[in-house]
Amino acid sequence: MTATPYPFTALVGMADLRLALLLNAVSPAVGGVLVRGEKGTAKSTAVRALAALLPGIDVVAGCRFSCDPAAPDPGCPDGPHEPGTGTVRPARMVELPVGASEDRLVGALDIERALSDGVKAFEPGLLADAHRGVLYVDEVNLLHDHLIDLLLDAAAMGASYVEREGVSVRHAARFLLVGTMNPEEGELRPQLLDRFGLTVEVAASRDTDERVEVVRRRLAYDEDPAGFAARWADEEGALRERVAAARALLSQVRLGDGALRQIAAVCAAFEVDGMRADIVTARTATALAAWAGRTEVTAEDVRQAALLSLPHRRRRAPFDAPGLDEDKLDEVLRGSGGGDDDPDPGPEGRDEQDGPEGPEGPGGPDGPGGPDGPGGGQPPQGAPEQAPPSAGSSVPEQRTGPDGSNGPDGSNSSDSSDSSVPDAADGGVGGVAAGGPGGERAAVGAAEPFRTRRLDVPGLGEGAAGRRSRARTAHGRTTGARRPRGTLSKLHLSATVRAAAPHQRSRGRQGPGLVVRRDDLREAVREGREGNLVLFVVDASGSMAARKRMGAVKGAVLSLLLDAYQRRDKVGLITFRGAEAALALPPTSSVDAGAARLEKLPTGGRTPLAAGLLKAREVLRIERLRDPSRRPLLVVVTDGRATGGPDPVARAGRAAGLLADDGVASVVVDCEAGPVRLGLAGALAHELRATPVTLDELRADSMTALVRDARGTNTARTVRETRTVRDTRTVSVRGTWRAS
C-alpha cells in the first residue's frame, strides 16, 4: 500500500458512504459502518482515506494501549500512568485480516509463564492497536462468527477482556469500526448486522461522465500519489477542521421530544427488534445536526439518520433485499408530528442536503463535493473505482426471492399436492404439450418455505466454522485433552494437573502446591459444529413440471437454502433436464443467489439423471481440491425417473455407485406423489447409499434423523425402520451402517 493515501475529498460521488464515515468520525458512539457492495467500488479506498483525514491524537509515551495523557486509563496493563504531557501521533487504521486468530484479535496471554512464574505476560492484539483509531475489517461476512462476536462486543463496551484460566486482562478499546462485504459471498447473521450502527449500499455508477472522472482521477493518483494529494491538501485541511468543529459542537446539540417521538414512530413502523435502532438513530441524528453546524435536531436529520441506521434492522422475509421504503418513511414522519420544539415539519424542507455533508461541506455547493469544488464540476484528475449513490438513497423494499405467494406468472403455487402427469411428459409429444419447444415450461413460483430438519454429514470434521455437522473446533464443549501442537492456547487444567501430579516427589515438592513443567501442559480438545458444502441436484424434467408439484419442490429447496444460510454453509445448484445437466449456481456462500436462480428455473423435457449425478461428482471433485476441509452434503431432489440418453437407467445406477464409492453423504428427496408410486427415488437412494426422504418428511416436525453414515467409508445400509405416529405426524428413520 502506498504511503500517500488517496484524498477523501477526491472521491467521486459515494454520497451515503462519505456521510456515514464522517458521522462516525464526528461521533464514534454511532457504532461504526457496514458497507455492502459489489467488488471494485472503492470501499477500502474510502476507509483508508478517512483514517488519513482524522486529527492526530495525544498518547502517553511508551504506552502500548494509546492512553490519553489527559485522562489515562486507570486499568491500563502498562499503567498506572501519571497525568501529564504526552506525544502526538496520527490516528491509526488497523486492518483485521479474514484469517486472523482469536489471539491476534484480542491479544495473547502467555499461559505457561502465568502458571509457572505467576507473571501476566500479555501481548496486545489488534483491538489494542486500534484504540482511538479506525478498525477496518474487509470481507467481514467471511470472518468467523466467534471473532465477529468478540469484535462487536469490544466495540459496544469500549473495552476488551481476555480471560484465560483465572488470569484476566482488561484494556480500553474504543475505535471507529468499519466493515465491508460483498453480499454475493454470503450474508451476516441478523444478530451481527444489528451491532453495526449504520449501513450503506454502494454500486458502480452507470453514468458515463462519472465513470470517466473516476478513471481520470485514479490514473492521475497512480502516476504521482504525492503530487495528486498535494493538489487536494487545502480541501483535506478544511474538511479536517470541520470534523474537529463538529466534535466540539456535538455536546451542545439538543435532541428535543418532538424528534425523539419521530424516531420512535419510525422504528416502530418498520418493526425493528429491540431498542438499539432507536438509540443509534438518535445518535446519528445528533451527529448530523453537529455536522451541519446546528444545535437543534430537525426532522430532516431524523429522516437521513433512519435511512442509514434502519435498512439492515427492519424485519424482512428470508432472501428479501435490504432497504427502506422512503415513501413509507416520509408518511410516518408526517404522521408523527414533531412537537413544538421541532423546527422542521418534514422532508419537504430539505434544502440543505444537496450533498452528504450539508450546504457548506464537502458535499455542499461550496465544498469539495459541490459543483465548484474538487468533488464535482472540473476537479483534479484520478480517483478509485467506486459507486456513487445519491444522497439519502437506499434500496426500496421489495421481494427478490420466492416469498410463498405468487410466482412470476402470477399463479399461486402454495399447494404441494401432485397432479396426474403422464409418462409422455418426459419428452416427445408429451414434452411439447408440457409448454413449448422441447417441453420447456415457464418458471413456476415456489411454495411457502418451512423449517426443515437438520441434515448432518456423519462423522467428525475439521472444516469451516458453522452450525451443521459435528467437528473439532476452537470453540465448543470440551471432549478431551492432548499435548499442545505449537503455541498453547486452550489449557485443559485438570488434565495438566493429572499429568504433573505423579512427578511431584521427584521434583522435590514436599509441601502443598504443584510444580508444573512444560511437558505436563495439556490443551483442550473441543467439539462444535462446522459448515458444509450443500450441493443441490434438482430434477427439472417434464415429469417434475406439473405446476403444483414443481411449486412444492421449489418450496422444499428454498427451505433447505434458508436452512443452509442459517447454518453458515456454502451452497451449489445443479439442474438436469432435456439432454444435459447444468451448473446453475457454482458453490458460493451467497444463499440469496441460489434462491434467485431457483425462482427462474425452467422445467420440461426428458430426465438425464445420470448426467446430473456425474455433474455433481465433477463439481465435488473440484471443490475438494479448492477447500479440502469442507465436507459435502449431496441433496438430490427428484422423482427417480431416468429417461434421457442411451440406457438411462443403467447409466444412472453406475453414476450413483461412483458417488457412493467416493463416500459422499447424500440425501434423496423423493418428489413422487399421488396414489400410484413407482418407488424409483428409493431405488436411487439405495444406489447412492443415501437416506430417502419424502417432501412431507423433510419438515422439521416430521423427521428425527436423516443421515447415519461414516465419513469417507464404503458403506451399505442394512436396516431402515419407518414409524409413523398419527397424533404428532412424526416419522423417525433409523439406519444401521457397516463398512464393507
XYZ file of C-alpha atoms in Angstrom:
740
model
C 0.000 0.000 0.000
C 1.330 3.427 -0.894
C 2.489 5.716 1.900
C 0.310 8.503 0.489
C -3.372 7.646 0.932
C -5.966 8.726 -1.572
C -7.582 12.055 -0.506
C -11.059 11.691 0.968
C -12.273 14.844 -0.747
C -11.211 13.477 -4.134
C -13.747 10.660 -4.008
C -16.329 10.851 -6.778
C -19.958 10.503 -5.704
C -20.486 7.914 -2.941
C -22.586 10.408 -1.002
C -24.084 7.984 1.518
C -20.766 6.288 2.219
C -18.899 9.553 2.741
C -21.616 10.838 5.028
C -21.748 7.652 7.123
C -17.984 7.624 7.599
C -17.868 11.297 8.541
C -20.706 10.932 11.051
C -18.753 8.194 12.806
C -15.677 10.413 12.792
C -17.746 13.115 14.499
C -19.419 10.727 16.952
C -17.823 7.274 17.399
C -20.812 6.376 19.619
C -22.834 5.938 16.400
C -21.345 2.452 16.278
C -19.478 2.073 13.012
C -20.426 1.454 9.401
C -21.135 -1.674 7.396
C -20.505 -1.069 3.692
C -22.251 -3.511 1.366
C -21.387 -3.511 -2.309
C -20.017 -5.312 -5.302
C -16.307 -5.654 -5.899
C -14.405 -2.698 -7.315
C -16.465 0.056 -5.709
C -13.660 1.713 -3.706
C -14.941 0.593 -0.305
C -11.418 0.064 1.026
C -10.120 3.268 -0.570
C -12.772 5.359 1.180
C -11.991 3.865 4.590
C -8.247 4.436 4.242
C -8.896 7.985 3.074
C -10.991 8.670 6.166
C -8.257 7.389 8.504
C -5.791 9.830 6.974
C -8.325 12.618 7.481
C -8.745 12.119 11.227
C -6.960 14.575 13.540
C -3.870 13.405 15.411
C -4.213 12.146 18.992
C -2.229 12.711 22.203
C -0.886 9.481 23.690
C 1.200 8.539 26.712
C 4.740 7.961 25.530
C 5.592 4.254 25.508
C 2.040 3.043 26.257
C 1.097 0.117 24.011
C -2.604 0.862 24.553
C -2.648 4.511 23.372
C -3.789 6.023 26.668
C -4.756 9.699 26.662
C -2.279 11.635 28.854
C -5.078 13.972 29.962
C -7.163 11.051 31.281
C -5.133 7.820 31.324
C -6.973 4.530 31.736
C -6.623 3.510 35.415
C -6.794 -0.163 34.428
C -4.238 0.024 31.625
C -1.931 -3.043 31.707
C 1.045 -0.720 31.049
C -0.090 1.657 33.830
C -0.532 3.313 36.108
C 0.238 6.478 34.172
C 0.696 9.844 35.772
C -1.384 12.592 34.101
C 0.816 14.899 32.127
C 2.173 15.657 28.733
C 2.469 13.001 26.067
C 3.258 12.808 22.424
C 1.099 13.383 19.341
C 0.779 10.754 16.639
C -1.626 10.204 13.710
C -4.758 8.153 14.276
C -4.153 4.574 13.225
C -6.090 2.446 10.789
C -5.738 -1.205 11.766
C -6.832 -3.900 9.331
C -8.180 -7.204 10.593
C -7.460 -9.999 8.101
C -10.109 -12.647 7.476
C -7.815 -15.445 8.628
C -6.858 -13.809 11.931
C -6.897 -15.916 15.097
C -8.599 -15.001 18.348
C -5.213 -14.334 19.968
C -4.274 -11.967 17.160
C -7.507 -10.027 17.668
C -7.736 -9.710 21.461
C -4.127 -10.352 22.406
C -2.164 -13.342 23.640
C -1.607 -14.275 27.259
C 1.456 -16.448 27.977
C -0.296 -19.166 29.987
C 2.914 -21.097 30.611
C 4.591 -18.138 32.366
C 1.378 -17.290 34.180
C 1.180 -20.823 35.640
C 4.846 -21.427 36.337
C 6.054 -17.925 37.295
C 2.833 -16.115 38.189
C 3.659 -13.380 35.659
C 0.993 -11.723 33.489
C 2.872 -11.584 30.197
C 0.336 -10.052 27.812
C 0.966 -9.227 24.178
C -1.641 -6.731 22.895
C -3.737 -7.618 19.866
C -5.351 -5.643 17.098
C -8.081 -4.285 19.379
C -5.411 -2.519 21.448
C -3.689 -1.196 18.318
C -6.988 0.248 17.040
C -7.852 2.100 20.273
C -8.725 5.716 19.428
C -8.356 4.972 15.711
C -10.074 3.004 12.945
C -10.511 -0.771 12.870
C -11.182 -1.915 9.327
C -12.492 -5.410 8.529
C -12.589 -6.188 4.832
C -14.923 -9.072 3.884
C -16.400 -9.066 7.369
C -19.018 -11.601 6.267
C -16.239 -14.165 5.763
C -14.852 -13.690 9.275
C -15.554 -16.491 11.746
C -18.641 -15.834 13.825
C -16.852 -16.035 17.179
C -14.345 -13.390 16.040
C -17.173 -11.113 14.924
C -18.830 -11.585 18.323
C -15.611 -10.594 20.118
C -15.099 -7.645 17.814
C -18.607 -6.256 18.189
C -18.660 -6.822 21.957
C -15.478 -4.776 22.304
C -16.901 -2.054 20.058
C -20.091 -1.887 22.150
C -18.382 -1.906 25.566
C -15.336 0.169 24.665
C -13.067 -2.403 26.294
C -11.515 -5.780 25.571
C -11.374 -8.575 28.137
C -9.033 -11.554 27.940
C -9.906 -14.367 30.347
C -7.702 -17.451 30.488
C -7.864 -19.975 33.340
C -8.481 -17.413 36.067
C -5.992 -14.885 34.691
C -7.672 -11.789 33.261
C -6.501 -8.691 31.404
C -8.666 -5.716 30.527
C -7.825 -2.672 28.407
C -9.711 0.132 26.690
C -10.731 -0.460 23.060
C -12.695 2.425 21.585
C -12.435 2.656 17.831
C -14.340 3.526 14.683
C -15.432 0.155 13.313
C -15.841 -0.165 9.547
C -16.706 -3.435 7.852
C -17.032 -4.031 4.133
C -18.606 -7.004 2.393
C -19.766 -8.275 -0.974
C -23.277 -9.740 -0.490
C -22.605 -12.231 -3.286
C -20.166 -14.001 -0.950
C -22.729 -14.517 1.808
C -24.652 -12.513 4.379
C -24.067 -11.677 8.017
C -26.419 -13.071 10.618
C -29.152 -10.604 11.676
C -27.748 -10.528 15.228
C -24.414 -9.323 13.870
C -25.943 -6.886 11.406
C -27.730 -5.207 14.300
C -24.426 -4.465 16.036
C -23.237 -2.174 13.232
C -24.515 1.349 13.725
C -25.054 2.323 10.087
C -25.165 0.506 6.787
C -24.573 1.768 3.271
C -25.218 0.133 -0.105
C -22.742 1.006 -2.867
C -22.774 0.082 -6.531
C -20.792 1.149 -9.564
C -22.113 4.269 -11.253
C -23.920 3.847 -14.570
C -23.326 7.493 -15.508
C -20.717 7.763 -18.255
C -19.318 11.137 -17.169
C -18.962 9.996 -13.587
C -17.154 6.805 -14.572
C -14.797 8.816 -16.788
C -13.991 11.102 -13.860
C -13.298 8.103 -11.613
C -10.799 6.676 -14.084
C -9.172 10.059 -14.757
C -8.537 10.716 -11.072
C -7.320 7.195 -10.380
C -4.789 7.311 -13.199
C -3.506 10.686 -12.015
C -3.155 9.394 -8.464
C -1.301 6.229 -9.541
C 1.096 8.289 -11.646
C 2.031 10.701 -8.840
C 0.398 9.979 -5.443
C 2.212 12.771 -3.589
C 1.508 15.383 -6.238
C -2.124 14.359 -6.515
C -2.565 14.551 -2.737
C -0.892 17.973 -2.677
C -3.491 19.349 -5.113
C -6.205 18.327 -2.652
C -4.399 19.448 0.509
C -6.482 22.585 1.051
C -9.775 20.692 0.793
C -8.462 17.973 3.097
C -7.418 20.572 5.655
C -10.790 22.298 5.537
C -12.631 19.012 5.995
C -10.358 18.011 8.877
C -11.121 21.299 10.629
C -14.828 20.775 10.087
C -14.676 17.322 11.684
C -12.939 18.846 14.717
C -15.513 21.650 14.936
C -18.430 19.192 14.731
C -16.872 17.093 17.503
C -16.653 20.163 19.703
C -20.251 21.153 18.940
C -21.708 17.661 19.485
C -22.199 18.044 23.234
C -24.308 21.181 22.690
C -26.797 19.612 20.247
C -30.311 19.303 21.665
C -32.469 16.314 20.804
C -35.989 17.505 21.564
C -39.050 15.480 22.486
C -40.528 16.015 19.023
C -37.509 14.476 17.306
C -37.488 11.626 19.820
C -41.136 10.874 19.061
C -40.377 10.840 15.343
C -37.500 8.402 15.898
C -39.681 6.108 17.990
C -42.504 6.246 15.433
C -40.187 5.382 12.540
C -38.561 2.460 14.372
C -41.966 1.106 15.389
C -43.361 1.476 11.852
C -40.541 -0.574 10.347
C -40.880 -3.220 13.093
C -37.251 -3.272 14.173
C -36.376 -5.565 17.067
C -35.150 -4.177 20.363
C -34.169 -0.619 21.207
C -30.724 -0.413 19.620
C -32.219 1.038 16.436
C -33.827 3.926 18.338
C -30.600 4.712 20.174
C -28.426 4.568 17.061
C -30.871 6.698 15.083
C -30.892 9.299 17.870
C -27.095 9.422 17.983
C -26.887 9.651 14.209
C -29.432 12.475 14.041
C -27.463 14.352 16.709
C -24.228 13.883 14.745
C -25.965 15.122 11.592
C -27.017 18.316 13.346
C -23.485 18.890 14.645
C -22.078 18.238 11.178
C -24.422 20.866 9.753
C -23.306 23.328 12.448
C -26.660 23.344 14.279
C -27.535 22.771 17.907
C -31.067 21.509 17.206
C -32.082 18.182 15.628
C -34.593 18.585 12.787
C -36.994 16.190 11.081
C -34.645 16.015 8.110
C -31.876 14.851 10.442
C -34.191 12.101 11.681
C -35.060 11.120 8.111
C -31.433 10.939 6.992
C -30.458 9.056 10.152
C -33.218 6.491 9.584
C -32.041 5.849 6.017
C -28.612 4.960 7.362
C -29.475 3.127 10.582
C -32.633 1.105 9.801
C -32.274 -0.759 6.460
C -30.296 -3.640 7.984
C -32.510 -3.799 11.075
C -36.025 -3.893 9.672
C -37.889 -7.158 9.691
C -37.845 -8.825 6.300
C -38.593 -12.217 4.897
C -35.704 -14.543 4.015
C -33.964 -13.594 0.762
C -35.567 -10.131 0.692
C -33.245 -7.319 -0.325
C -32.279 -4.904 2.442
C -33.532 -1.379 2.108
C -36.077 1.120 3.345
C -39.287 2.287 1.682
C -38.747 6.060 1.550
C -42.395 6.815 0.798
C -43.410 4.962 3.935
C -40.699 6.770 5.889
C -41.978 10.177 4.764
C -45.535 9.199 5.633
C -44.534 8.131 9.149
C -42.594 11.344 9.712
C -45.554 13.437 8.622
C -47.960 11.436 10.747
C -45.797 11.509 13.874
C -45.969 15.297 14.159
C -42.875 16.508 15.820
C -43.893 18.683 18.685
C -43.460 22.372 19.272
C -39.708 22.037 19.564
C -39.261 20.600 16.079
C -38.400 23.461 13.722
C -38.552 21.304 10.583
C -42.005 19.813 9.856
C -40.917 17.191 7.378
C -38.775 16.141 4.458
C -40.254 18.813 2.186
C -37.897 21.322 3.797
C -34.775 19.532 2.574
C -32.902 22.440 1.132
C -29.553 21.750 2.723
C -28.924 18.183 1.736
C -27.618 18.737 -1.771
C -24.600 16.714 -0.728
C -23.846 14.305 2.040
C -22.296 16.888 4.284
C -24.818 19.707 4.146
C -24.777 23.100 2.407
C -21.267 24.204 3.213
C -19.292 20.973 3.491
C -17.582 18.648 1.029
C -20.969 17.567 -0.355
C -22.467 21.067 -0.446
C -22.367 23.571 -3.265
C -19.422 25.469 -1.844
C -17.458 22.497 -0.576
C -15.163 19.964 -2.236
C -18.138 17.844 -3.309
C -20.093 20.751 -4.823
C -20.203 21.893 -8.415
C -17.462 24.412 -7.890
C -15.295 22.248 -5.661
C -12.998 19.296 -6.336
C -15.796 16.802 -5.684
C -17.779 17.969 -8.736
C -17.567 20.215 -11.778
C -13.986 20.129 -13.100
C -11.822 18.715 -10.272
C -8.271 17.442 -10.429
C -7.741 14.093 -12.020
C -7.630 10.485 -10.837
C -9.860 8.510 -8.472
C -10.523 4.924 -7.477
C -13.347 2.802 -8.733
C -16.407 3.406 -6.663
C -20.166 3.562 -6.564
C -21.891 6.889 -6.056
C -25.462 6.535 -4.831
C -27.453 9.687 -4.491
C -27.702 11.314 -1.085
C -30.150 9.557 1.120
C -30.607 6.746 -1.359
C -31.460 3.240 -0.354
C -32.832 0.142 -1.942
C -36.650 0.185 -1.984
C -38.338 -2.539 -0.031
C -39.064 -5.362 -2.453
C -39.291 -9.102 -2.850
C -36.295 -10.506 -4.703
C -36.692 -14.137 -3.808
C -39.591 -16.558 -3.558
C -41.974 -15.417 -0.897
C -44.538 -18.158 -0.861
C -47.156 -16.077 -2.646
C -47.455 -15.508 -6.383
C -44.863 -16.779 -8.820
C -43.538 -14.905 -11.819
C -46.539 -15.962 -13.853
C -48.973 -14.600 -11.310
C -50.132 -18.018 -10.118
C -50.259 -19.135 -6.545
C -48.126 -22.234 -6.067
C -48.543 -22.952 -2.379
C -50.401 -26.224 -2.963
C -47.933 -29.057 -2.553
C -50.217 -31.833 -3.828
C -49.358 -33.503 -7.126
C -51.474 -33.754 -10.227
C -51.517 -36.682 -12.604
C -48.584 -36.496 -15.042
C -48.438 -38.941 -17.952
C -45.167 -40.626 -18.794
C -45.180 -38.797 -22.128
C -44.356 -35.606 -20.232
C -40.729 -36.706 -20.289
C -40.403 -35.734 -23.932
C -41.745 -36.254 -27.445
C -45.327 -35.251 -27.992
C -45.911 -35.094 -24.290
C -42.931 -32.772 -23.990
C -44.401 -30.318 -26.464
C -47.678 -30.432 -24.620
C -45.781 -29.542 -21.461
C -45.437 -25.971 -22.610
C -43.259 -25.184 -25.590
C -40.438 -26.335 -27.811
C -38.655 -29.266 -26.241
C -41.236 -29.485 -23.472
C -39.975 -26.346 -21.685
C -42.326 -24.676 -19.263
C -42.193 -21.196 -17.801
C -40.653 -20.892 -14.337
C -43.049 -21.760 -11.519
C -43.140 -19.889 -8.203
C -42.131 -21.655 -5.008
C -44.479 -22.745 -2.263
C -44.174 -21.230 1.198
C -40.824 -22.224 2.770
C -40.849 -24.160 6.016
C -38.415 -25.133 8.771
C -36.522 -28.266 7.780
C -34.793 -30.946 9.745
C -31.047 -30.583 10.032
C -29.210 -32.772 7.540
C -25.897 -33.805 9.078
C -22.771 -35.031 7.373
C -21.833 -38.005 9.566
C -18.519 -38.400 11.320
C -16.291 -35.714 12.806
C -14.917 -33.000 10.543
C -12.410 -30.172 10.877
C -13.868 -27.711 8.398
C -15.008 -24.118 8.463
C -16.897 -22.821 11.474
C -20.645 -23.238 11.105
C -23.723 -24.796 12.629
C -24.428 -28.049 10.800
C -22.195 -31.119 11.348
C -20.008 -32.225 14.234
C -16.409 -31.047 14.017
C -13.306 -30.295 16.044
C -13.332 -26.544 16.578
C -11.599 -23.881 18.630
C -14.852 -23.235 20.497
C -17.411 -25.669 21.816
C -17.722 -28.288 24.509
C -14.518 -29.891 25.779
C -14.283 -33.564 24.813
C -10.707 -34.423 25.776
C -7.123 -33.266 26.114
C -3.857 -33.642 24.215
C -0.312 -32.356 24.215
C -0.021 -28.883 22.680
C 0.626 -28.612 18.963
C 2.521 -25.359 18.711
C 1.563 -22.457 20.985
C -0.682 -23.431 23.895
C -3.993 -21.575 23.698
C -6.794 -23.572 25.389
C -5.395 -25.066 28.593
C -7.080 -28.191 29.963
C -6.418 -27.542 33.637
C -7.492 -30.866 35.164
C -5.552 -32.870 32.560
C -2.479 -30.726 33.235
C -2.766 -31.337 36.978
C -3.180 -35.082 36.428
C -0.088 -35.142 34.201
C 2.012 -33.230 36.746
C 0.804 -34.942 39.949
C 2.793 -38.220 39.717
C 6.116 -36.349 39.413
C 5.917 -34.045 42.419
C 8.200 -36.078 44.702
C 10.889 -36.462 42.040
C 10.733 -32.719 41.514
C 11.431 -32.024 45.170
C 7.952 -30.850 46.118
C 7.352 -31.705 49.808
C 4.619 -29.294 50.930
C 1.426 -28.024 49.354
C 1.482 -26.724 45.826
C 2.247 -28.144 42.434
C 5.332 -27.967 40.250
C 4.220 -27.736 36.612
C 6.637 -28.156 33.732
C 6.204 -27.709 30.012
C 5.801 -31.427 29.377
C 2.828 -31.507 31.756
C 0.751 -28.944 29.856
C -2.309 -30.246 28.067
C -4.589 -28.352 25.720
C -8.318 -28.870 25.499
C -9.850 -30.696 22.554
C -13.203 -29.131 21.753
C -16.120 -30.194 19.630
C -18.573 -27.853 17.948
C -20.245 -27.519 14.579
C -18.911 -26.875 11.088
C -20.378 -25.504 7.892
C -20.602 -27.803 4.884
C -20.963 -27.594 1.132
C -24.605 -28.417 0.381
C -24.871 -29.286 -3.301
C -28.426 -29.472 -4.648
C -29.112 -31.630 -7.719
C -32.632 -30.720 -8.857
C -34.666 -32.626 -11.428
C -36.335 -30.063 -13.732
C -37.649 -32.516 -16.325
C -41.154 -32.867 -17.702
C -42.158 -35.440 -15.104
C -41.488 -32.820 -12.431
C -43.122 -29.999 -14.370
C -46.675 -30.321 -13.073
C -47.356 -26.851 -11.688
C -48.368 -27.936 -8.209
C -45.553 -30.436 -7.865
C -42.797 -28.066 -9.037
C -44.076 -25.333 -6.750
C -43.812 -27.736 -3.817
C -40.331 -28.867 -4.918
C -39.087 -25.289 -5.173
C -40.565 -24.542 -1.754
C -38.662 -27.500 -0.298
C -35.359 -26.477 -1.931
C -35.923 -22.887 -0.822
C -36.461 -24.148 2.721
C -33.204 -26.099 2.546
C -31.432 -22.987 1.209
C -32.728 -20.984 4.154
C -31.506 -23.710 6.488
C -28.086 -23.595 4.782
C -27.938 -19.807 5.296
C -28.679 -20.197 8.994
C -26.052 -22.913 9.354
C -23.302 -20.966 7.518
C -22.937 -23.414 4.621
C -21.758 -22.957 1.080
C -24.354 -23.971 -1.487
C -24.358 -25.018 -5.123
C -27.170 -25.843 -7.543
C -27.176 -28.330 -10.434
C -30.243 -28.831 -12.587
C -30.866 -31.510 -15.192
C -33.488 -31.622 -17.924
C -33.697 -32.364 -21.654
C -30.360 -33.841 -22.740
C -27.870 -32.481 -20.191
C -27.135 -31.177 -16.710
C -26.042 -27.608 -15.947
C -24.302 -25.957 -13.025
C -26.883 -23.259 -12.345
C -25.001 -21.891 -9.327
C -21.314 -22.636 -8.629
C -20.596 -23.294 -4.940
C -20.889 -19.993 -3.101
C -21.673 -18.539 0.302
C -24.453 -16.396 -1.184
C -27.660 -18.289 -0.496
C -29.584 -15.326 -1.954
C -28.053 -16.126 -5.337
C -29.274 -19.704 -5.036
C -32.811 -18.547 -4.270
C -32.788 -16.203 -7.282
C -31.592 -18.972 -9.637
C -34.193 -21.365 -8.243
C -37.028 -18.895 -8.858
C -36.122 -18.593 -12.555
C -35.640 -22.329 -13.091
C -37.439 -23.553 -16.267
C -38.758 -27.119 -16.496
C -39.659 -29.674 -19.161
C -38.124 -32.336 -21.378
C -36.617 -35.727 -20.617
C -34.791 -36.757 -17.437
C -30.977 -37.140 -17.827
C -30.491 -38.372 -14.251
C -27.054 -39.846 -14.934
C -25.829 -36.509 -16.332
C -26.982 -34.721 -13.178
C -25.191 -37.174 -10.885
C -21.975 -37.131 -12.926
C -22.030 -33.326 -12.987
C -22.365 -33.353 -9.183
C -19.384 -35.698 -8.885
C -17.247 -33.400 -11.033
C -18.232 -30.299 -9.047
C -17.462 -32.050 -5.755
C -14.083 -33.192 -7.090
C -13.078 -29.646 -7.962
C -14.356 -28.237 -4.667
C -12.440 -30.908 -2.750
C -9.232 -29.550 -4.301
C -10.160 -25.944 -3.513
C -11.363 -26.499 0.045
C -10.410 -29.992 1.253
C -11.566 -29.417 4.838
C -15.177 -28.547 3.934
C -17.200 -31.757 3.755
C -20.004 -32.024 1.189
C -23.641 -32.997 1.551
C -25.390 -34.007 -1.676
C -29.147 -33.363 -1.800
C -30.806 -34.958 -4.851
C -34.346 -33.696 -5.479
C -36.133 -35.978 -7.958
C -38.911 -38.472 -8.553
C -36.282 -41.013 -9.586
C -37.142 -41.323 -13.282
C -34.290 -41.708 -15.774
C -35.258 -41.278 -19.443
C -32.550 -39.154 -21.042
C -29.699 -40.616 -23.107
C -28.833 -44.196 -24.060
C -29.592 -46.907 -21.489
C -30.619 -44.193 -18.968
C -31.471 -46.440 -16.005
C -28.212 -48.403 -16.059
C -26.128 -45.248 -16.527
C -27.872 -43.551 -13.603
C -27.149 -46.573 -11.421
C -23.454 -46.543 -12.344
C -23.205 -42.785 -11.677
C -24.846 -43.240 -8.275
C -22.401 -46.023 -7.473
C -19.425 -43.772 -8.250
C -20.710 -41.127 -5.823
C -21.301 -43.793 -3.174
C -17.770 -45.142 -3.627
C -16.439 -41.600 -3.114
C -18.047 -41.629 0.345
C -20.277 -38.630 -0.360
C -23.001 -38.207 2.268
C -26.278 -37.972 0.365
C -29.983 -37.459 0.850
C -32.588 -38.180 -1.833
C -35.727 -36.044 -1.584
C -38.468 -38.181 -3.147
C -40.851 -35.902 -5.056
C -43.150 -38.652 -6.291
C -46.754 -38.189 -5.175
C -50.211 -39.485 -5.910
C -51.956 -42.800 -5.220
C -49.687 -44.826 -7.557
C -45.959 -44.605 -6.851
C -43.146 -46.414 -8.621
C -40.565 -46.108 -5.828
C -37.808 -45.049 -8.229
C -36.372 -42.425 -5.858
C -35.995 -45.098 -3.185
C -34.067 -47.277 -5.628
C -31.797 -44.326 -6.439
C -31.189 -43.771 -2.735
C -30.176 -47.441 -2.434
C -27.622 -46.999 -5.230
C -26.269 -43.810 -3.615
C -26.293 -45.456 -0.161
C -28.254 -42.421 0.893
C -31.314 -41.796 3.018
C -34.573 -41.301 1.087
C -36.992 -38.748 2.476
C -40.292 -37.513 1.087
C -41.255 -33.863 0.855
C -43.541 -34.281 3.866
C -40.824 -35.987 5.922
C -38.451 -33.102 5.220
C -40.318 -30.812 7.583
C -38.766 -30.250 10.997
C -41.797 -31.648 12.819
C -41.818 -34.814 10.724
C -38.259 -36.109 10.808
C -35.900 -37.053 13.629
C -32.815 -38.254 11.752
C -31.656 -38.460 8.172
C -28.039 -39.449 7.683
C -26.235 -42.061 9.805
C -23.152 -42.739 7.673
C -19.417 -42.589 8.449
C -17.311 -40.111 6.513
C -15.159 -41.418 3.699
C -16.146 -45.108 4.005
C -17.786 -47.518 1.588
C -20.949 -48.396 3.450
C -24.121 -50.381 2.950
C -27.419 -49.829 4.677
C -28.685 -52.915 6.481
C -31.728 -51.723 8.370
C -34.264 -48.965 7.718
C -37.196 -48.671 10.075
C -40.002 -46.201 9.482
C -42.518 -45.450 12.188
C -45.474 -43.081 11.747
C -47.116 -41.558 14.805
C -50.569 -40.338 13.773
C -51.041 -37.860 16.625
C -47.808 -35.960 16.046
C -47.322 -36.725 12.320
C -43.691 -37.584 13.112
C -41.654 -40.032 11.052
C -38.462 -41.486 12.517
C -35.855 -43.046 10.241
C -33.178 -45.133 11.827
C -30.230 -46.585 9.963
C -27.553 -49.068 10.989
C -24.488 -48.781 8.819
C -21.467 -51.026 8.421
C -18.242 -50.699 6.469
C -17.917 -53.087 3.550
